[in-house]
Amino acid sequence: MSMDLVFRALADPSRRRLLDLLHAKNGQTLGELCGELDMTRQAVTKHLGILEEASLVVAQKRGREKLHYINPVPINDIADRWIGKFERHRVRALADLKKMLEE
Amino acid sequence: MSKFVYVTYIQTTPEKLWEALIKPEFTKQYWVGVSQISDWKVGSSWKLEFSDGRVADTGEVLEIDPPRHLVVSWQNEFRLDLKEEGHSRATFDIERTGDLVKLTVTHEIDREGSKLIEAVSGGWPAILSGLKTLLETGKPLQGWPS
């Protein structure tokens, strides 16, 4: 899976919003996602397609419905490329501190 | 229902990926040092064991079709609040797509807002990235500067 596809998919704010929605509630239908977004159904379908191509979203059939799941593995692959296993705790601690101070 | 689906594409063969998934000499290198212990038949007991011998999770092999498909029931054993949730289900699907092998890991439990699923969801992405690195480079993910 190419990292270019992942970065391209993440470059768009609407697609990041879709990932936020799936992060908050995993396994949603197209209809549920459309209900949360100010976009046409076609636009949401297109964005989901680009996210699926980058493997950031996985669609699984359940009966007649298709449920969409966020797949964070490609983002983890990117993190692993530049963040060492032992630095991760420190980076996480700094991120937690930032979050706490900004709340 | 709480459920997560994780997918990774790995440059390997289904047979090598299967071995890397179930053999302790491989899992110890990318899966926080754990071993899966089972004799890998339907109905056999299954457990995930830390390197110091403590048991992390227990369950049973529900479906097995090497090197394509494995389903285990999965109950946590070291956190009481997670153990109380009972058995979850972890499914591993392996399929060849072109010159890559697609691994899909599904972890689910029949309850809303499961803490077990939340807890494992933090672990799976790192485990799968480590597995991919191990199979593609032959080396475990390394954090030390070389």
PDB file of C-alpha atoms in Angstrom:
ATOM      1  CA  MET A   1       0.000   0.000   0.000  1.00  0.00           C
ATOM      2  CA  SER A   2       1.579   3.229  -1.133  1.00  0.00           C
ATOM      3  CA  MET A   3       2.144   5.999   1.383  1.00  0.00           C
ATOM      4  CA  ASP A   4       1.428   8.511  -1.400  1.00  0.00           C
ATOM      5  CA  LEU A   5      -2.170   7.301  -1.488  1.00  0.00           C
ATOM      6  CA  VAL A   6      -2.433   7.751   2.276  1.00  0.00           C
ATOM      7  CA  PHE A   7      -1.045  11.289   2.244  1.00  0.00           C
ATOM      8  CA  ARG A   8      -3.241  12.248  -0.715  1.00  0.00           C
ATOM      9  CA  ALA A   9      -6.316  10.875   1.036  1.00  0.00           C
ATOM     10  CA  LEU A  10      -5.475  12.741   4.248  1.00  0.00           C
ATOM     11  CA  ALA A  11      -4.811  16.040   2.443  1.00  0.00           C
ATOM     12  CA  ASP A  12      -8.522  16.837   2.151  1.00  0.00           C
ATOM     13  CA  PRO A  13     -10.451  18.303   5.132  1.00  0.00           C
ATOM     14  CA  SER A  14     -13.722  16.558   4.183  1.00  0.00           C
ATOM     15  CA  ARG A  15     -11.978  13.192   4.213  1.00  0.00           C
ATOM     16  CA  ARG A  16     -10.361  13.944   7.574  1.00  0.00           C
ATOM     17  CA  ARG A  17     -13.851  14.833   8.837  1.00  0.00           C
ATOM     18  CA  LEU A  18     -15.107  11.441   7.607  1.00  0.00           C
ATOM     19  CA  LEU A  19     -12.298   9.736   9.534  1.00  0.00           C
ATOM     20  CA  ASP A  20     -13.235  11.788  12.631  1.00  0.00           C
ATOM     21  CA  LEU A  21     -16.822  10.560  12.328  1.00  0.00           C
ATOM     22  CA  LEU A  22     -15.702   6.928  12.060  1.00  0.00           C
ATOM     23  CA  HIS A  23     -13.214   7.388  14.886  1.00  0.00           C
ATOM     24  CA  ALA A  24     -16.083   8.640  17.086  1.00  0.00           C
ATOM     25  CA  LYS A  25     -18.428   5.849  15.979  1.00  0.00           C
ATOM     26  CA  ASN A  26     -16.979   2.949  14.028  1.00  0.00           C
ATOM     27  CA  GLY A  27     -18.983   0.922  11.496  1.00  0.00           C
ATOM     28  CA  GLN A  28     -21.350   3.474   9.943  1.00  0.00           C
ATOM     29  CA  THR A  29     -23.453   3.249   6.783  1.00  0.00           C
ATOM     30  CA  LEU A  30     -23.222   5.766   3.946  1.00  0.00           C
ATOM     31  CA  GLY A  31     -26.600   7.156   5.027  1.00  0.00           C
ATOM     32  CA  GLU A  32     -25.462   7.729   8.617  1.00  0.00           C
ATOM     33  CA  LEU A  33     -22.292   9.480   7.435  1.00  0.00           C
ATOM     34  CA  CYS A  34     -24.261  11.678   4.990  1.00  0.00           C
ATOM     35  CA  GLY A  35     -26.507  12.742   7.875  1.00  0.00           C
ATOM     36  CA  GLU A  36     -23.493  14.251   9.632  1.00  0.00           C
ATOM     37  CA  LEU A  37     -22.037  16.085   6.645  1.00  0.00           C
ATOM     38  CA  ASP A  38     -23.055  19.020   4.526  1.00  0.00           C
ATOM     39  CA  MET A  39     -22.227  17.254   1.277  1.00  0.00           C
ATOM     40  CA  THR A  40     -24.078  15.422  -1.468  1.00  0.00           C
ATOM     41  CA  ARG A  41     -24.296  11.652  -1.285  1.00  0.00           C
ATOM     42  CA  GLN A  42     -22.168  11.440  -4.438  1.00  0.00           C
ATOM     43  CA  ALA A  43     -19.444  13.573  -2.865  1.00  0.00           C
ATOM     44  CA  VAL A  44     -19.399  11.418   0.286  1.00  0.00           C
ATOM     45  CA  THR A  45     -19.246   8.250  -1.858  1.00  0.00           C
ATOM     46  CA  LYS A  46     -16.316   9.683  -3.804  1.00  0.00           C
ATOM     47  CA  HIS A  47     -14.418  10.654  -0.652  1.00  0.00           C
ATOM     48  CA  LEU A  48     -15.064   7.242   0.909  1.00  0.00           C
ATOM     49  CA  GLY A  49     -13.726   5.634  -2.288  1.00  0.00           C
ATOM     50  CA  ILE A  50     -10.465   7.577  -1.999  1.00  0.00           C
ATOM     51  CA  LEU A  51     -10.167   6.645   1.696  1.00  0.00           C
ATOM     52  CA  GLU A  52     -10.810   2.974   0.846  1.00  0.00           C
ATOM     53  CA  GLU A  53      -8.203   3.048  -1.918  1.00  0.00           C
ATOM     54  CA  ALA A  54      -5.670   4.271   0.658  1.00  0.00           C
ATOM     55  CA  SER A  55      -6.906   1.537   3.011  1.00  0.00           C
ATOM     56  CA  LEU A  56      -7.806   4.163   5.645  1.00  0.00           C
ATOM     57  CA  VAL A  57     -11.406   2.984   5.510  1.00  0.00           C
ATOM     58  CA  VAL A  58     -12.562  -0.614   5.151  1.00  0.00           C
ATOM     59  CA  ALA A  59     -16.115  -1.345   4.018  1.00  0.00           C
ATOM     60  CA  GLN A  60     -17.778  -4.585   5.093  1.00  0.00           C
ATOM     61  CA  LYS A  61     -21.178  -5.890   4.073  1.00  0.00           C
ATOM     62  CA  ARG A  62     -23.766  -6.606   6.724  1.00  0.00           C
ATOM     63  CA  GLY A  63     -26.894  -7.941   5.060  1.00  0.00           C
ATOM     64  CA  ARG A  64     -27.851  -5.339   2.458  1.00  0.00           C
ATOM     65  CA  GLU A  65     -25.931  -2.588   4.211  1.00  0.00           C
ATOM     66  CA  LYS A  66     -22.303  -1.634   3.879  1.00  0.00           C
ATOM     67  CA  LEU A  67     -20.601  -0.560   7.092  1.00  0.00           C
ATOM     68  CA  HIS A  68     -17.498   1.617   7.045  1.00  0.00           C
ATOM     69  CA  TYR A  69     -14.665   1.109   9.529  1.00  0.00           C
ATOM     70  CA  ILE A  70     -11.663   3.335  10.152  1.00  0.00           C
ATOM     71  CA  ASN A  71      -8.370   1.499   9.592  1.00  0.00           C
ATOM     72  CA  PRO A  72      -5.579   3.297  11.440  1.00  0.00           C
ATOM     73  CA  VAL A  73      -2.852   0.822  10.398  1.00  0.00           C
ATOM     74  CA  PRO A  74      -1.490   2.943   7.473  1.00  0.00           C
ATOM     75  CA  ILE A  75      -1.210   5.946   9.820  1.00  0.00           C
ATOM     76  CA  ASN A  76       0.643   3.749  12.294  1.00  0.00           C
ATOM     77  CA  ASP A  77       2.996   2.655   9.488  1.00  0.00           C
ATOM     78  CA  ILE A  78       3.768   6.344   8.836  1.00  0.00           C
ATOM     79  CA  ALA A  79       4.408   6.972  12.537  1.00  0.00           C
ATOM     80  CA  ASP A  80       6.706   3.925  12.708  1.00  0.00           C
ATOM     81  CA  ARG A  81       8.729   5.273   9.801  1.00  0.00           C
ATOM     82  CA  TRP A  82       9.773   8.389  11.716  1.00  0.00           C
ATOM     83  CA  ILE A  83       9.086   7.711  15.366  1.00  0.00           C
ATOM     84  CA  GLY A  84      11.181   5.046  17.089  1.00  0.00           C
ATOM     85  CA  LYS A  85       9.574   2.529  19.378  1.00  0.00           C
ATOM     86  CA  PHE A  86      11.279   3.994  22.434  1.00  0.00           C
ATOM     87  CA  GLU A  87      10.679   7.639  21.564  1.00  0.00           C
ATOM     88  CA  ARG A  88       6.986   7.005  21.256  1.00  0.00           C
ATOM     89  CA  HIS A  89       6.300   7.262  24.987  1.00  0.00           C
ATOM     90  CA  ARG A  90       7.976  10.671  25.116  1.00  0.00           C
ATOM     91  CA  VAL A  91       6.139  11.916  22.036  1.00  0.00           C
ATOM     92  CA  ARG A  92       2.864  10.657  23.539  1.00  0.00           C
ATOM     93  CA  ALA A  93       3.636  12.370  26.850  1.00  0.00           C
ATOM     94  CA  LEU A  94       4.262  15.674  25.061  1.00  0.00           C
ATOM     95  CA  ALA A  95       1.032  15.310  23.063  1.00  0.00           C
ATOM     96  CA  ASP A  96      -0.890  14.622  26.297  1.00  0.00           C
ATOM     97  CA  LEU A  97       0.679  17.659  27.950  1.00  0.00           C
ATOM     98  CA  LYS A  98      -0.272  19.880  25.002  1.00  0.00           C
ATOM     99  CA  LYS A  99      -3.837  18.565  25.063  1.00  0.00           C
ATOM    100  CA  MET A 100      -4.123  19.144  28.807  1.00  0.00           C
ATOM    101  CA  LEU A 101      -2.742  22.697  28.635  1.00  0.00           C
ATOM    102  CA  GLU A 102      -5.009  23.629  25.756  1.00  0.00           C
ATOM    103  CA  GLU A 103      -8.223  22.314  27.300  1.00  0.00           C
TER     104      GLU A 103
ATOM    105  CA  MET B   1     -21.925  -4.641  18.978  1.00  0.00           C
ATOM    106  CA  SER B   2     -18.448  -3.146  19.280  1.00  0.00           C
ATOM    107  CA  LYS B   3     -16.164  -3.932  16.387  1.00  0.00           C
ATOM    108  CA  PHE B   4     -12.894  -2.884  14.808  1.00  0.00           C
ATOM    109  CA  VAL B   5     -11.509  -3.903  11.422  1.00  0.00           C
ATOM    110  CA  TYR B   6      -7.810  -3.615  10.642  1.00  0.00           C
ATOM    111  CA  VAL B   7      -6.231  -4.189   7.257  1.00  0.00           C
ATOM    112  CA  THR B   8      -2.631  -4.305   6.168  1.00  0.00           C
ATOM    113  CA  TYR B   9      -1.013  -5.280   2.861  1.00  0.00           C
ATOM    114  CA  ILE B  10       2.236  -7.195   3.194  1.00  0.00           C
ATOM    115  CA  GLN B  11       4.818  -8.257   0.623  1.00  0.00           C
ATOM    116  CA  THR B  12       4.933 -11.945   1.522  1.00  0.00           C
ATOM    117  CA  THR B  13       3.109 -15.227   0.905  1.00  0.00           C
ATOM    118  CA  PRO B  14      -0.028 -16.443   2.724  1.00  0.00           C
ATOM    119  CA  GLU B  15       1.993 -19.380   4.128  1.00  0.00           C
ATOM    120  CA  LYS B  16       4.702 -17.144   5.627  1.00  0.00           C
ATOM    121  CA  LEU B  17       2.107 -14.759   7.031  1.00  0.00           C
ATOM    122  CA  TRP B  18       0.249 -17.674   8.641  1.00  0.00           C
ATOM    123  CA  GLU B  19       3.448 -18.873  10.322  1.00  0.00           C
ATOM    124  CA  ALA B  20       4.266 -15.354  11.498  1.00  0.00           C
ATOM    125  CA  LEU B  21       0.791 -15.085  13.015  1.00  0.00           C
ATOM    126  CA  ILE B  22       0.754 -18.264  15.049  1.00  0.00           C
ATOM    127  CA  LYS B  23       4.357 -19.287  15.785  1.00  0.00           C
ATOM    128  CA  PRO B  24       5.782 -17.890  19.049  1.00  0.00           C
ATOM    129  CA  GLU B  25       9.280 -17.395  17.577  1.00  0.00           C
ATOM    130  CA  PHE B  26       7.690 -14.823  15.248  1.00  0.00           C
ATOM    131  CA  THR B  27       4.953 -13.310  17.443  1.00  0.00           C
ATOM    132  CA  LYS B  28       7.479 -12.580  20.202  1.00  0.00           C
ATOM    133  CA  GLN B  29       9.246 -10.198  17.814  1.00  0.00           C
ATOM    134  CA  TYR B  30       6.321  -7.908  16.973  1.00  0.00           C
ATOM    135  CA  TRP B  31       3.453  -8.641  19.376  1.00  0.00           C
ATOM    136  CA  VAL B  32       4.689  -7.181  22.705  1.00  0.00           C
ATOM    137  CA  GLY B  33       6.540 -10.430  23.412  1.00  0.00           C
ATOM    138  CA  VAL B  34       3.462 -12.675  23.561  1.00  0.00           C
ATOM    139  CA  SER B  35       3.021 -16.247  22.339  1.00  0.00           C
ATOM    140  CA  GLN B  36      -0.207 -17.805  21.114  1.00  0.00           C
ATOM    141  CA  ILE B  37      -0.513 -21.286  22.611  1.00  0.00           C
ATOM    142  CA  SER B  38      -2.867 -23.798  21.007  1.00  0.00           C
ATOM    143  CA  ASP B  39      -2.747 -27.036  19.059  1.00  0.00           C
ATOM    144  CA  TRP B  40      -4.784 -25.256  16.377  1.00  0.00           C
ATOM    145  CA  LYS B  41      -7.809 -27.501  15.882  1.00  0.00           C
ATOM    146  CA  VAL B  42     -11.453 -26.468  16.035  1.00  0.00           C
ATOM    147  CA  GLY B  43     -12.509 -26.641  19.668  1.00  0.00           C
ATOM    148  CA  SER B  44      -8.940 -26.542  21.026  1.00  0.00           C
ATOM    149  CA  SER B  45      -8.143 -24.173  23.849  1.00  0.00           C
ATOM    150  CA  TRP B  46      -6.234 -21.037  22.919  1.00  0.00           C
ATOM    151  CA  LYS B  47      -4.266 -18.614  25.020  1.00  0.00           C
ATOM    152  CA  LEU B  48      -2.067 -15.589  24.687  1.00  0.00           C
ATOM    153  CA  GLU B  49       0.871 -15.720  27.061  1.00  0.00           C
ATOM    154  CA  PHE B  50       3.344 -13.013  28.068  1.00  0.00           C
ATOM    155  CA  SER B  51       7.061 -13.875  27.971  1.00  0.00           C
ATOM    156  CA  ASP B  52       7.110 -14.211  31.789  1.00  0.00           C
ATOM    157  CA  GLY B  53       4.412 -16.899  31.638  1.00  0.00           C
ATOM    158  CA  ARG B  54       1.480 -14.738  32.756  1.00  0.00           C
ATOM    159  CA  VAL B  55      -1.684 -15.369  30.759  1.00  0.00           C
ATOM    160  CA  ALA B  56      -3.039 -12.340  28.891  1.00  0.00           C
ATOM    161  CA  ASP B  57      -6.129 -13.801  27.232  1.00  0.00           C
ATOM    162  CA  THR B  58      -7.837 -17.172  26.883  1.00  0.00           C
ATOM    163  CA  GLY B  59     -10.386 -18.706  24.546  1.00  0.00           C
ATOM    164  CA  GLU B  60     -10.988 -21.399  21.979  1.00  0.00           C
ATOM    165  CA  VAL B  61     -10.261 -21.990  18.306  1.00  0.00           C
ATOM    166  CA  LEU B  62     -13.649 -21.550  16.599  1.00  0.00           C
ATOM    167  CA  GLU B  63     -12.678 -21.827  12.926  1.00  0.00           C
ATOM    168  CA  ILE B  64      -9.390 -22.665  11.250  1.00  0.00           C
ATOM    169  CA  ASP B  65      -8.407 -23.035   7.590  1.00  0.00           C
ATOM    170  CA  PRO B  66      -4.651 -22.575   7.125  1.00  0.00           C
ATOM    171  CA  PRO B  67      -3.292 -20.358   5.605  1.00  0.00           C
ATOM    172  CA  ARG B  68      -6.436 -18.349   4.997  1.00  0.00           C
ATOM    173  CA  HIS B  69      -8.786 -18.097   7.937  1.00  0.00           C
ATOM    174  CA  LEU B  70      -8.694 -18.250  11.729  1.00  0.00           C
ATOM    175  CA  VAL B  71     -11.318 -17.336  14.309  1.00  0.00           C
ATOM    176  CA  VAL B  72     -10.684 -17.479  18.062  1.00  0.00           C
ATOM    177  CA  SER B  73     -12.878 -16.574  21.005  1.00  0.00           C
ATOM    178  CA  TRP B  74     -10.968 -14.189  23.230  1.00  0.00           C
ATOM    179  CA  GLN B  75     -11.431 -13.286  26.869  1.00  0.00           C
ATOM    180  CA  ASN B  76      -9.117 -11.003  28.785  1.00  0.00           C
ATOM    181  CA  GLU B  77      -7.548 -12.503  31.906  1.00  0.00           C
ATOM    182  CA  PHE B  78      -5.547  -9.720  33.554  1.00  0.00           C
ATOM    183  CA  ARG B  79      -8.041  -6.875  33.938  1.00  0.00           C
ATOM    184  CA  LEU B  80     -11.156  -7.682  35.906  1.00  0.00           C
ATOM    185  CA  ASP B  81     -13.333  -5.074  34.132  1.00  0.00           C
ATOM    186  CA  LEU B  82     -12.350  -6.549  30.763  1.00  0.00           C
ATOM    187  CA  LYS B  83     -12.678 -10.184  31.891  1.00  0.00           C
ATOM    188  CA  GLU B  84     -16.228  -9.438  33.051  1.00  0.00           C
ATOM    189  CA  GLU B  85     -17.209  -8.599  29.490  1.00  0.00           C
ATOM    190  CA  GLY B  86     -16.716 -12.271  28.582  1.00  0.00           C
ATOM    191  CA  HIS B  87     -15.671 -13.571  25.186  1.00  0.00           C
ATOM    192  CA  SER B  88     -14.952 -11.446  22.177  1.00  0.00           C
ATOM    193  CA  ARG B  89     -14.151 -12.823  18.732  1.00  0.00           C
ATOM    194  CA  ALA B  90     -10.995 -12.225  16.729  1.00  0.00           C
ATOM    195  CA  THR B  91     -10.976 -13.153  13.044  1.00  0.00           C
ATOM    196  CA  PHE B  92      -7.888 -13.281  10.812  1.00  0.00           C
ATOM    197  CA  ASP B  93      -8.403 -13.399   7.051  1.00  0.00           C
ATOM    198  CA  ILE B  94      -5.520 -13.772   4.631  1.00  0.00           C
ATOM    199  CA  GLU B  95      -5.914 -13.281   0.889  1.00  0.00           C
ATOM    200  CA  ARG B  96      -3.501 -12.788  -1.963  1.00  0.00           C
ATOM    201  CA  THR B  97      -4.047  -9.600  -3.983  1.00  0.00           C
ATOM    202  CA  GLY B  98      -1.567  -9.315  -6.846  1.00  0.00           C
ATOM    203  CA  ASP B  99       1.941  -9.585  -5.419  1.00  0.00           C
ATOM    204  CA  LEU B 100       0.786  -8.562  -1.939  1.00  0.00           C
ATOM    205  CA  VAL B 101      -1.056 -10.423   0.784  1.00  0.00           C
ATOM    206  CA  LYS B 102      -3.973  -8.700   2.470  1.00  0.00           C
ATOM    207  CA  LEU B 103      -4.441  -9.392   6.165  1.00  0.00           C
ATOM    208  CA  THR B 104      -7.758  -8.407   7.735  1.00  0.00           C
ATOM    209  CA  VAL B 105      -8.112  -8.609  11.502  1.00  0.00           C
ATOM    210  CA  THR B 106     -11.601  -8.154  12.907  1.00  0.00           C
ATOM    211  CA  HIS B 107     -12.156  -7.920  16.645  1.00  0.00           C
ATOM    212  CA  GLU B 108     -15.741  -7.763  17.904  1.00  0.00           C
ATOM    213  CA  ILE B 109     -17.969  -8.380  20.913  1.00  0.00           C
ATOM    214  CA  ASP B 110     -21.752  -8.405  21.313  1.00  0.00           C
ATOM    215  CA  ARG B 111     -22.035  -5.338  23.490  1.00  0.00           C
ATOM    216  CA  GLU B 112     -22.030  -1.578  23.017  1.00  0.00           C
ATOM    217  CA  GLY B 113     -19.149   0.539  24.288  1.00  0.00           C
ATOM    218  CA  SER B 114     -16.918  -2.462  25.064  1.00  0.00           C
ATOM    219  CA  LYS B 115     -13.817  -1.606  27.094  1.00  0.00           C
ATOM    220  CA  LEU B 116     -12.116  -4.763  25.832  1.00  0.00           C
ATOM    221  CA  ILE B 117     -12.512  -3.696  22.195  1.00  0.00           C
ATOM    222  CA  GLU B 118     -11.332  -0.198  23.125  1.00  0.00           C
ATOM    223  CA  ALA B 119      -8.288  -1.660  24.874  1.00  0.00           C
ATOM    224  CA  VAL B 120      -7.270  -3.956  22.004  1.00  0.00           C
ATOM    225  CA  SER B 121      -7.933  -1.211  19.448  1.00  0.00           C
ATOM    226  CA  GLY B 122      -4.935   0.642  20.835  1.00  0.00           C
ATOM    227  CA  GLY B 123      -2.723  -2.400  20.288  1.00  0.00           C
ATOM    228  CA  TRP B 124      -3.671  -3.875  16.929  1.00  0.00           C
ATOM    229  CA  PRO B 125      -2.386  -1.082  14.632  1.00  0.00           C
ATOM    230  CA  ALA B 126       1.089  -1.238  16.210  1.00  0.00           C
ATOM    231  CA  ILE B 127       1.117  -5.059  16.133  1.00  0.00           C
ATOM    232  CA  LEU B 128       0.156  -5.129  12.443  1.00  0.00           C
ATOM    233  CA  SER B 129       2.750  -2.469  11.510  1.00  0.00           C
ATOM    234  CA  GLY B 130       5.372  -4.517  13.363  1.00  0.00           C
ATOM    235  CA  LEU B 131       4.264  -7.730  11.622  1.00  0.00           C
ATOM    236  CA  LYS B 132       4.505  -6.028   8.222  1.00  0.00           C
ATOM    237  CA  THR B 133       8.001  -4.715   8.998  1.00  0.00           C
ATOM    238  CA  LEU B 134       9.161  -8.116  10.246  1.00  0.00           C
ATOM    239  CA  LEU B 135       7.935  -9.963   7.139  1.00  0.00           C
ATOM    240  CA  GLU B 136       9.158  -7.374   4.646  1.00  0.00           C
ATOM    241  CA  THR B 137      12.576  -6.687   6.155  1.00  0.00           C
ATOM    242  CA  GLY B 138      13.186  -9.802   8.253  1.00  0.00           C
ATOM    243  CA  LYS B 139      13.835  -7.527  11.225  1.00  0.00           C
ATOM    244  CA  PRO B 140      11.635  -6.513  14.115  1.00  0.00           C
ATOM    245  CA  LEU B 141      10.700  -2.842  14.312  1.00  0.00           C
ATOM    246  CA  GLN B 142      13.674  -1.088  15.879  1.00  0.00           C
ATOM    247  CA  GLY B 143      13.660   2.088  17.851  1.00  0.00           C
ATOM    248  CA  TRP B 144      17.344   2.341  18.638  1.00  0.00           C
ATOM    249  CA  PRO B 145      19.446   4.556  16.387  1.00  0.00           C
ATOM    250  CA  SER B 146      21.649   2.302  14.269  1.00  0.00           C
TER     251      SER B 146
END
